Amino acid sequence: MFKNWFRRDSSEKYKMGCGSSFDASDGPRTVVIFGSTGLLGGAIARRLLQEPFLYKVRCVTRRSSSEKARQLAEHGAVIVNADLGETKSLEKALEGADIMFLTTHYWDERNKEKEVIKGLNAIDAAIQCGVKHIIFNGSENVKKIIGKECNHLDSKSAIEEYIREVEGLVVQLVGNKTGINFTILRLPFWLENFYSVFKPHKLKHAVYAVALPLEGCELDMMSVEDVGEVIASILRRPRQYYGKTLNLSAEALSMENIVDTFNRHFDNRKFTDPKIRVKDMEKFQFPGAKDLAAMFEFYQSGEAVRDIKLTRKLNPHAMTFDRWLSENRDKVEEALREAN
């Protein structure tokens, strides 16, 4: 299906390399992290930088002079300028690497096709350079499940599909599975959304609405910061996770649980559930409203299966919402002040 959407080069390219091999090397493994100045990539980079004897962390960014890039460099990261739209820059960034963590971003341009092509570019470059292990932030195909487009998730599903197709091609070419290994992460609702895109909005003085269209369902959630330890656990035993799709969640909460937790932590404010529905969110006028409505409809469908037990195995210290809110109260406070 989707392989017909985009023209890729001949399979001959996968017989080549650009400076790396499939053999394990002695010493620290080089991990290339895309999105390293964002929430997810940054959390992973910071965690792996804590173990310099195990990992050489190479952070890819288009803005190497940014404050976030500077902070990563101060902690030992190598900062590399590259653009997912420029193949040559990707091959330079990935040369000699052992592991690639890839996350792609829809919301910058809100263009599904561009996001997919950028993801394909990174996968092609990783294979070209002999990267042994690709870890990708993927997703289910929401349109296939509920019949409505959810561009920021469906794009990641398309990249997942390409990874699996390419793995099959490499197996045919090299005769075994040593050519490419992949691990897919499927993440839940990020707790950090509560001080950003889904921060509570003010109804009147000291009264705030937590507007999530759950309609009686529970929502799987997790702090993005805890994904760093998940990646560290995967890399300690990578063969155990080759070819696996890991569905992550620290806990699942209802709107009643979420609102009650807010009210326990902010005794100077009142939080309420406005009982918003998916069909209400579809009518909102902000960019991406229909995509977000489709995401919540998918969450309600029962098809967004997440594994709390597996997540706790990979990160025993993954935060509950209660603990996260305790540790991030200042950030939420600041977001609430901005909502005034």
CSV table of C-alpha atoms in Angstrom, one decimal:
chain,number,residue,atom,x,y,z
A,1,MET,CA,0.0,0.0,0.0
A,2,PHE,CA,2.1,2.8,1.3
A,3,LYS,CA,5.2,1.7,-0.5
A,4,ASN,CA,3.5,2.8,-3.7
A,5,TRP,CA,3.0,6.3,-2.3
A,6,PHE,CA,6.7,7.1,-2.2
A,7,ARG,CA,9.4,6.2,-4.6
A,8,ARG,CA,12.4,4.6,-2.9
A,9,ASP,CA,15.8,3.7,-4.5
A,10,SER,CA,16.7,0.2,-5.7
A,11,SER,CA,17.3,-2.5,-3.1
A,12,GLU,CA,21.0,-2.4,-4.2
A,13,LYS,CA,21.5,0.5,-1.8
A,14,TYR,CA,21.0,-1.8,1.2
A,15,LYS,CA,24.1,-3.8,0.2
A,16,MET,CA,26.2,-0.8,0.8
A,17,GLY,CA,27.5,1.0,3.9
A,18,CYS,CA,28.9,4.4,4.9
A,19,GLY,CA,31.5,3.7,7.5
A,20,SER,CA,30.0,1.2,10.0
A,21,SER,CA,29.6,-2.5,10.2
A,22,PHE,CA,27.1,-4.9,11.7
A,23,ASP,CA,29.7,-6.3,14.1
A,24,ALA,CA,29.5,-5.3,17.7
A,25,SER,CA,32.4,-3.1,18.7
A,26,ASP,CA,34.3,-2.9,21.9
A,27,GLY,CA,33.7,0.0,24.2
A,28,PRO,CA,30.8,2.4,24.4
A,29,ARG,CA,28.1,2.1,21.7
A,30,THR,CA,27.3,5.2,19.7
A,31,VAL,CA,23.6,6.2,20.0
A,32,VAL,CA,22.2,8.8,17.6
A,33,ILE,CA,19.1,10.5,19.0
A,34,PHE,CA,16.7,12.5,16.8
A,35,GLY,CA,14.5,15.1,18.4
A,36,SER,CA,17.1,15.5,21.2
A,37,THR,CA,16.1,19.1,21.9
A,38,GLY,CA,12.5,18.1,22.3
A,39,LEU,CA,10.7,16.5,25.2
A,40,LEU,CA,11.1,12.8,24.2
A,41,GLY,CA,14.5,12.8,22.6
A,42,GLY,CA,15.8,15.1,25.3
A,43,ALA,CA,14.7,12.8,28.1
A,44,ILE,CA,16.4,9.8,26.4
A,45,ALA,CA,19.6,11.8,25.7
A,46,ARG,CA,19.8,13.0,29.4
A,47,ARG,CA,19.4,9.4,30.6
A,48,LEU,CA,22.0,7.8,28.4
A,49,LEU,CA,24.5,10.6,29.1
A,50,GLN,CA,24.5,9.4,32.7
A,51,GLU,CA,26.5,6.3,31.5
A,52,PRO,CA,29.4,7.6,29.4
A,53,PHE,CA,31.2,4.3,29.7
A,54,LEU,CA,28.3,2.5,28.0
A,55,TYR,CA,27.1,5.1,25.4
A,56,LYS,CA,28.5,7.8,23.2
A,57,VAL,CA,25.4,10.1,22.7
A,58,ARG,CA,25.1,11.9,19.4
A,59,CYS,CA,22.3,14.4,19.5
A,60,VAL,CA,20.8,15.5,16.1
A,61,THR,CA,19.3,19.0,15.8
A,62,ARG,CA,18.7,21.6,13.2
A,63,ARG,CA,19.6,24.3,15.8
A,64,SER,CA,23.0,23.4,17.3
A,65,SER,CA,23.3,26.9,18.9
A,66,SER,CA,20.1,26.5,20.9
A,67,GLU,CA,20.2,26.6,24.7
A,68,LYS,CA,19.0,23.0,24.9
A,69,ALA,CA,21.7,21.8,22.6
A,70,ARG,CA,24.3,23.7,24.6
A,71,GLN,CA,23.1,22.0,27.8
A,72,LEU,CA,23.3,18.5,26.2
A,73,ALA,CA,26.8,19.3,25.0
A,74,GLU,CA,27.9,20.4,28.5
A,75,HIS,CA,26.8,17.0,29.8
A,76,GLY,CA,28.9,15.2,27.1
A,77,ALA,CA,26.7,14.9,24.0
A,78,VAL,CA,28.1,15.4,20.6
A,79,ILE,CA,25.8,17.8,18.8
A,80,VAL,CA,25.3,17.2,15.1
A,81,ASN,CA,23.5,19.4,12.6
A,82,ALA,CA,21.2,17.4,10.3
A,83,ASP,CA,17.8,17.7,8.7
A,84,LEU,CA,15.4,14.8,8.1
A,85,GLY,CA,14.7,16.3,4.7
A,86,GLU,CA,18.4,16.2,3.7
A,87,THR,CA,19.7,12.6,3.1
A,88,LYS,CA,23.4,13.5,3.0
A,89,SER,CA,23.2,15.3,6.4
A,90,LEU,CA,21.5,12.2,7.8
A,91,GLU,CA,24.2,9.9,6.5
A,92,LYS,CA,26.8,12.1,8.1
A,93,ALA,CA,25.0,12.1,11.4
A,94,LEU,CA,24.6,8.3,11.4
A,95,GLU,CA,28.1,7.4,10.2
A,96,GLY,CA,29.7,4.9,12.6
A,97,ALA,CA,26.6,4.7,14.8
A,98,ASP,CA,25.4,1.5,16.5
A,99,ILE,CA,21.9,2.6,17.6
A,100,MET,CA,19.4,5.1,16.3
A,101,PHE,CA,16.4,6.5,18.3
A,102,LEU,CA,14.0,8.1,15.9
A,103,THR,CA,11.0,10.3,16.6
A,104,THR,CA,9.3,12.4,14.0
A,105,HIS,CA,7.2,15.5,14.5
A,106,TYR,CA,4.0,16.3,12.8
A,107,TRP,CA,3.0,19.5,14.5
A,108,ASP,CA,5.8,21.8,13.1
A,109,GLU,CA,4.3,21.7,9.6
A,110,ARG,CA,1.1,19.7,10.2
A,111,ASN,CA,1.8,17.7,7.0
A,112,LYS,CA,1.5,13.9,7.2
A,113,GLU,CA,3.2,13.2,3.9
A,114,LYS,CA,6.3,15.3,4.8
A,115,GLU,CA,6.6,13.6,8.2
A,116,VAL,CA,6.4,10.2,6.6
A,117,ILE,CA,9.0,11.0,4.0
A,118,LYS,CA,11.4,12.4,6.6
A,119,GLY,CA,11.0,9.2,8.6
A,120,LEU,CA,11.7,7.1,5.6
A,121,ASN,CA,14.8,9.2,4.9
A,122,ALA,CA,16.2,8.5,8.4
A,123,ILE,CA,15.5,4.7,8.1
A,124,ASP,CA,17.2,4.6,4.7
A,125,ALA,CA,20.2,6.5,6.0
A,126,ALA,CA,20.5,4.2,9.1
A,127,ILE,CA,20.5,1.1,6.9
A,128,GLN,CA,22.9,2.6,4.5
A,129,CYS,CA,25.3,3.3,7.4
A,130,GLY,CA,24.9,-0.1,9.0
A,131,VAL,CA,23.2,1.0,12.1
A,132,LYS,CA,22.5,-2.2,14.1
A,133,HIS,CA,19.4,-1.3,16.1
A,134,ILE,CA,16.6,1.2,15.2
A,135,ILE,CA,14.3,2.3,18.0
A,136,PHE,CA,11.2,4.2,16.7
A,137,ASN,CA,8.4,6.1,18.3
A,138,GLY,CA,5.5,4.6,16.4
A,139,SER,CA,1.8,4.2,16.5
A,140,GLU,CA,-1.2,2.1,15.5
A,141,ASN,CA,-3.0,3.0,12.3
A,142,VAL,CA,-5.9,5.1,13.7
A,143,LYS,CA,-7.6,5.6,10.4
A,144,LYS,CA,-7.8,1.8,9.8
A,145,ILE,CA,-9.2,1.3,13.3
A,146,ILE,CA,-11.8,4.0,13.6
A,147,GLY,CA,-12.2,5.2,10.0
A,148,LYS,CA,-11.1,8.8,10.8
A,149,GLU,CA,-7.8,10.4,9.9
A,150,CYS,CA,-5.4,11.1,12.8
A,151,ASN,CA,-2.5,12.5,10.9
A,152,HIS,CA,0.0,12.8,13.8
A,153,LEU,CA,-0.4,9.1,14.6
A,154,ASP,CA,-1.2,7.6,11.2
A,155,SER,CA,2.1,9.1,9.9
A,156,LYS,CA,4.0,7.1,12.5
A,157,SER,CA,2.1,4.0,11.6
A,158,ALA,CA,3.2,4.4,8.0
A,159,ILE,CA,6.9,4.7,9.0
A,160,GLU,CA,6.4,1.6,11.2
A,161,GLU,CA,5.1,-0.3,8.1
A,162,TYR,CA,8.1,0.8,6.1
A,163,ILE,CA,10.5,-0.4,8.8
A,164,ARG,CA,8.9,-3.9,8.7
A,165,GLU,CA,9.0,-4.0,4.9
A,166,VAL,CA,12.6,-3.0,4.8
A,167,GLU,CA,13.5,-5.6,7.5
A,168,GLY,CA,12.0,-8.2,5.2
A,169,LEU,CA,14.0,-6.9,2.2
A,170,VAL,CA,17.3,-7.0,4.2
A,171,VAL,CA,16.6,-10.5,5.4
A,172,GLN,CA,16.2,-11.5,1.7
A,173,LEU,CA,19.4,-9.8,0.7
A,174,VAL,CA,21.7,-10.9,3.5
A,175,GLY,CA,20.1,-14.2,4.3
A,176,ASN,CA,19.6,-13.7,8.0
A,177,LYS,CA,18.3,-11.1,10.5
A,178,THR,CA,21.6,-9.5,11.4
A,179,GLY,CA,21.2,-6.7,8.8
A,180,ILE,CA,18.6,-4.7,10.7
A,181,ASN,CA,17.0,-4.9,14.1
A,182,PHE,CA,14.2,-2.7,15.3
A,183,THR,CA,12.1,-2.0,18.3
A,184,ILE,CA,8.9,0.0,18.2
A,185,LEU,CA,7.6,2.1,21.1
A,186,ARG,CA,4.0,3.0,21.3
A,187,LEU,CA,3.5,5.7,23.9
A,188,PRO,CA,0.4,6.8,25.8
A,189,PHE,CA,-0.8,10.3,26.7
A,190,TRP,CA,2.1,12.3,28.1
A,191,LEU,CA,1.6,13.8,31.5
A,192,GLU,CA,3.6,16.8,30.3
A,193,ASN,CA,0.5,17.7,28.2
A,194,PHE,CA,-1.1,19.0,31.4
A,195,TYR,CA,1.2,22.0,31.3
A,196,SER,CA,1.1,22.5,27.6
A,197,VAL,CA,-1.5,21.6,24.9
A,198,PHE,CA,-4.0,20.2,27.4
A,199,LYS,CA,-3.4,22.5,30.4
A,200,PRO,CA,-6.6,23.2,32.4
A,201,HIS,CA,-8.4,26.3,31.2
A,202,LYS,CA,-9.9,28.9,33.4
A,203,LEU,CA,-13.7,29.0,33.7
A,204,LYS,CA,-13.9,31.8,36.3
A,205,HIS,CA,-11.8,33.0,39.2
A,206,ALA,CA,-9.9,30.0,40.7
A,207,VAL,CA,-12.0,27.5,38.8
A,208,TYR,CA,-10.5,25.4,36.0
A,209,ALA,CA,-11.7,22.8,33.5
A,210,VAL,CA,-9.7,19.7,32.6
A,211,ALA,CA,-11.0,19.2,29.1
A,212,LEU,CA,-10.3,15.7,27.9
A,213,PRO,CA,-13.0,13.8,26.0
A,214,LEU,CA,-12.8,10.5,27.8
A,215,GLU,CA,-16.6,9.9,28.0
A,216,GLY,CA,-16.3,7.4,30.9
A,217,CYS,CA,-13.1,5.6,29.6
A,218,GLU,CA,-9.7,5.5,31.3
A,219,LEU,CA,-6.7,7.1,29.8
A,220,ASP,CA,-3.3,5.5,29.7
A,221,MET,CA,-0.6,8.0,30.7
A,222,MET,CA,3.1,8.3,31.4
A,223,SER,CA,5.7,11.0,31.9
A,224,VAL,CA,7.9,11.5,28.9
A,225,GLU,CA,10.9,11.7,31.3
A,226,ASP,CA,10.4,8.1,32.2
A,227,VAL,CA,10.9,6.9,28.7
A,228,GLY,CA,14.7,7.5,29.1
A,229,GLU,CA,14.9,4.7,31.6
A,230,VAL,CA,12.8,2.5,29.3
A,231,ILE,CA,15.4,3.0,26.6
A,232,ALA,CA,18.3,2.3,28.9
A,233,SER,CA,16.6,-1.0,29.9
A,234,ILE,CA,16.1,-2.0,26.3
A,235,LEU,CA,19.7,-1.3,25.5
A,236,ARG,CA,21.0,-3.4,28.4
A,237,ARG,CA,19.4,-6.4,26.7
A,238,PRO,CA,18.7,-5.4,23.1
A,239,ARG,CA,18.3,-8.8,21.6
A,240,GLN,CA,15.4,-9.5,23.9
A,241,TYR,CA,13.5,-6.6,22.3
A,242,TYR,CA,14.5,-7.0,18.6
A,243,GLY,CA,11.4,-7.1,16.5
A,244,LYS,CA,9.2,-6.2,19.4
A,245,THR,CA,6.5,-3.6,19.7
A,246,LEU,CA,6.4,-2.2,23.3
A,247,ASN,CA,3.1,-0.6,24.4
A,248,LEU,CA,3.9,1.7,27.3
A,249,SER,CA,1.8,3.1,30.1
A,250,ALA,CA,2.6,4.0,33.8
A,251,GLU,CA,-1.1,3.9,34.8
A,252,ALA,CA,-4.7,4.3,33.4
A,253,LEU,CA,-7.0,6.9,35.0
A,254,SER,CA,-10.5,8.1,34.6
A,255,MET,CA,-11.5,11.8,34.4
A,256,GLU,CA,-12.7,11.5,38.0
A,257,ASN,CA,-9.3,10.3,39.1
A,258,ILE,CA,-7.5,13.0,37.1
A,259,VAL,CA,-9.7,15.8,38.5
A,260,ASP,CA,-9.5,14.5,42.1
A,261,THR,CA,-5.7,14.4,41.8
A,262,PHE,CA,-5.6,18.0,40.6
A,263,ASN,CA,-7.8,19.1,43.5
A,264,ARG,CA,-5.6,17.3,46.1
A,265,HIS,CA,-2.5,19.2,44.9
A,266,PHE,CA,-4.0,22.7,44.4
A,267,ASP,CA,-6.0,23.6,47.4
A,268,ASN,CA,-6.2,27.2,46.2
A,269,ARG,CA,-8.1,26.2,43.0
A,270,LYS,CA,-11.0,24.1,42.0
A,271,PHE,CA,-10.8,21.7,39.0
A,272,THR,CA,-13.8,20.3,37.3
A,273,ASP,CA,-14.7,17.9,34.4
A,274,PRO,CA,-16.7,19.7,31.7
A,275,LYS,CA,-17.6,16.3,30.3
A,276,ILE,CA,-16.4,17.2,26.8
A,277,ARG,CA,-17.1,14.7,24.1
A,278,VAL,CA,-15.2,13.7,21.0
A,279,LYS,CA,-17.8,15.3,18.7
A,280,ASP,CA,-17.4,18.5,20.7
A,281,MET,CA,-13.7,18.6,20.1
A,282,GLU,CA,-14.2,17.9,16.4
A,283,LYS,CA,-16.0,21.2,16.1
A,284,PHE,CA,-13.2,23.3,17.7
A,285,GLN,CA,-11.5,25.7,15.4
A,286,PHE,CA,-7.9,25.5,16.5
A,287,PRO,CA,-5.5,23.8,14.0
A,288,GLY,CA,-5.3,20.0,14.6
A,289,ALA,CA,-8.6,19.8,16.5
A,290,LYS,CA,-9.9,17.0,14.3
A,291,ASP,CA,-6.7,15.0,14.7
A,292,LEU,CA,-6.8,15.3,18.4
A,293,ALA,CA,-10.5,14.3,18.5
A,294,ALA,CA,-9.7,11.2,16.4
A,295,MET,CA,-6.9,10.4,18.9
A,296,PHE,CA,-9.3,10.4,21.8
A,297,GLU,CA,-11.8,8.4,19.9
A,298,PHE,CA,-9.1,5.9,19.3
A,299,TYR,CA,-8.2,5.9,23.0
A,300,GLN,CA,-11.9,5.2,23.7
A,301,SER,CA,-12.0,2.3,21.1
A,302,GLY,CA,-10.3,-0.2,23.3
A,303,GLU,CA,-7.7,-0.8,20.5
A,304,ALA,CA,-5.0,1.4,22.1
A,305,VAL,CA,-3.7,-1.4,24.2
A,306,ARG,CA,-0.9,-0.4,26.6
A,307,ASP,CA,1.0,-2.6,29.1
A,308,ILE,CA,1.5,-1.2,32.6
A,309,LYS,CA,3.2,-4.4,33.8
A,310,LEU,CA,5.8,-4.3,30.9
A,311,THR,CA,6.4,-0.6,31.5
A,312,ARG,CA,7.1,-1.2,35.2
A,313,LYS,CA,9.5,-4.0,34.3
A,314,LEU,CA,11.4,-1.6,32.0
A,315,ASN,CA,11.2,1.3,34.4
A,316,PRO,CA,10.2,0.3,38.0
A,317,HIS,CA,10.3,3.9,39.0
A,318,ALA,CA,7.9,5.3,36.4
A,319,MET,CA,5.8,8.0,38.0
A,320,THR,CA,2.2,7.9,38.7
A,321,PHE,CA,0.2,11.1,37.9
A,322,ASP,CA,0.0,11.8,41.6
A,323,ARG,CA,3.8,11.8,42.0
A,324,TRP,CA,4.3,13.6,38.7
A,325,LEU,CA,2.0,16.4,39.8
A,326,SER,CA,3.8,16.7,43.1
A,327,GLU,CA,7.2,17.0,41.3
A,328,ASN,CA,5.9,19.3,38.5
A,329,ARG,CA,3.6,21.5,40.4
A,330,ASP,CA,5.6,24.6,39.6
A,331,LYS,CA,5.3,24.0,35.9
A,332,VAL,CA,1.6,23.4,36.1
A,333,GLU,CA,1.2,26.6,38.2
A,334,GLU,CA,3.0,28.6,35.6
A,335,ALA,CA,0.8,27.2,32.9
A,336,LEU,CA,-2.3,28.0,34.9
A,337,ARG,CA,-1.1,31.6,35.4
A,338,GLU,CA,-0.7,31.9,31.6
A,339,ALA,CA,-4.3,30.6,31.3
A,340,ASN,CA,-5.6,33.6,33.3
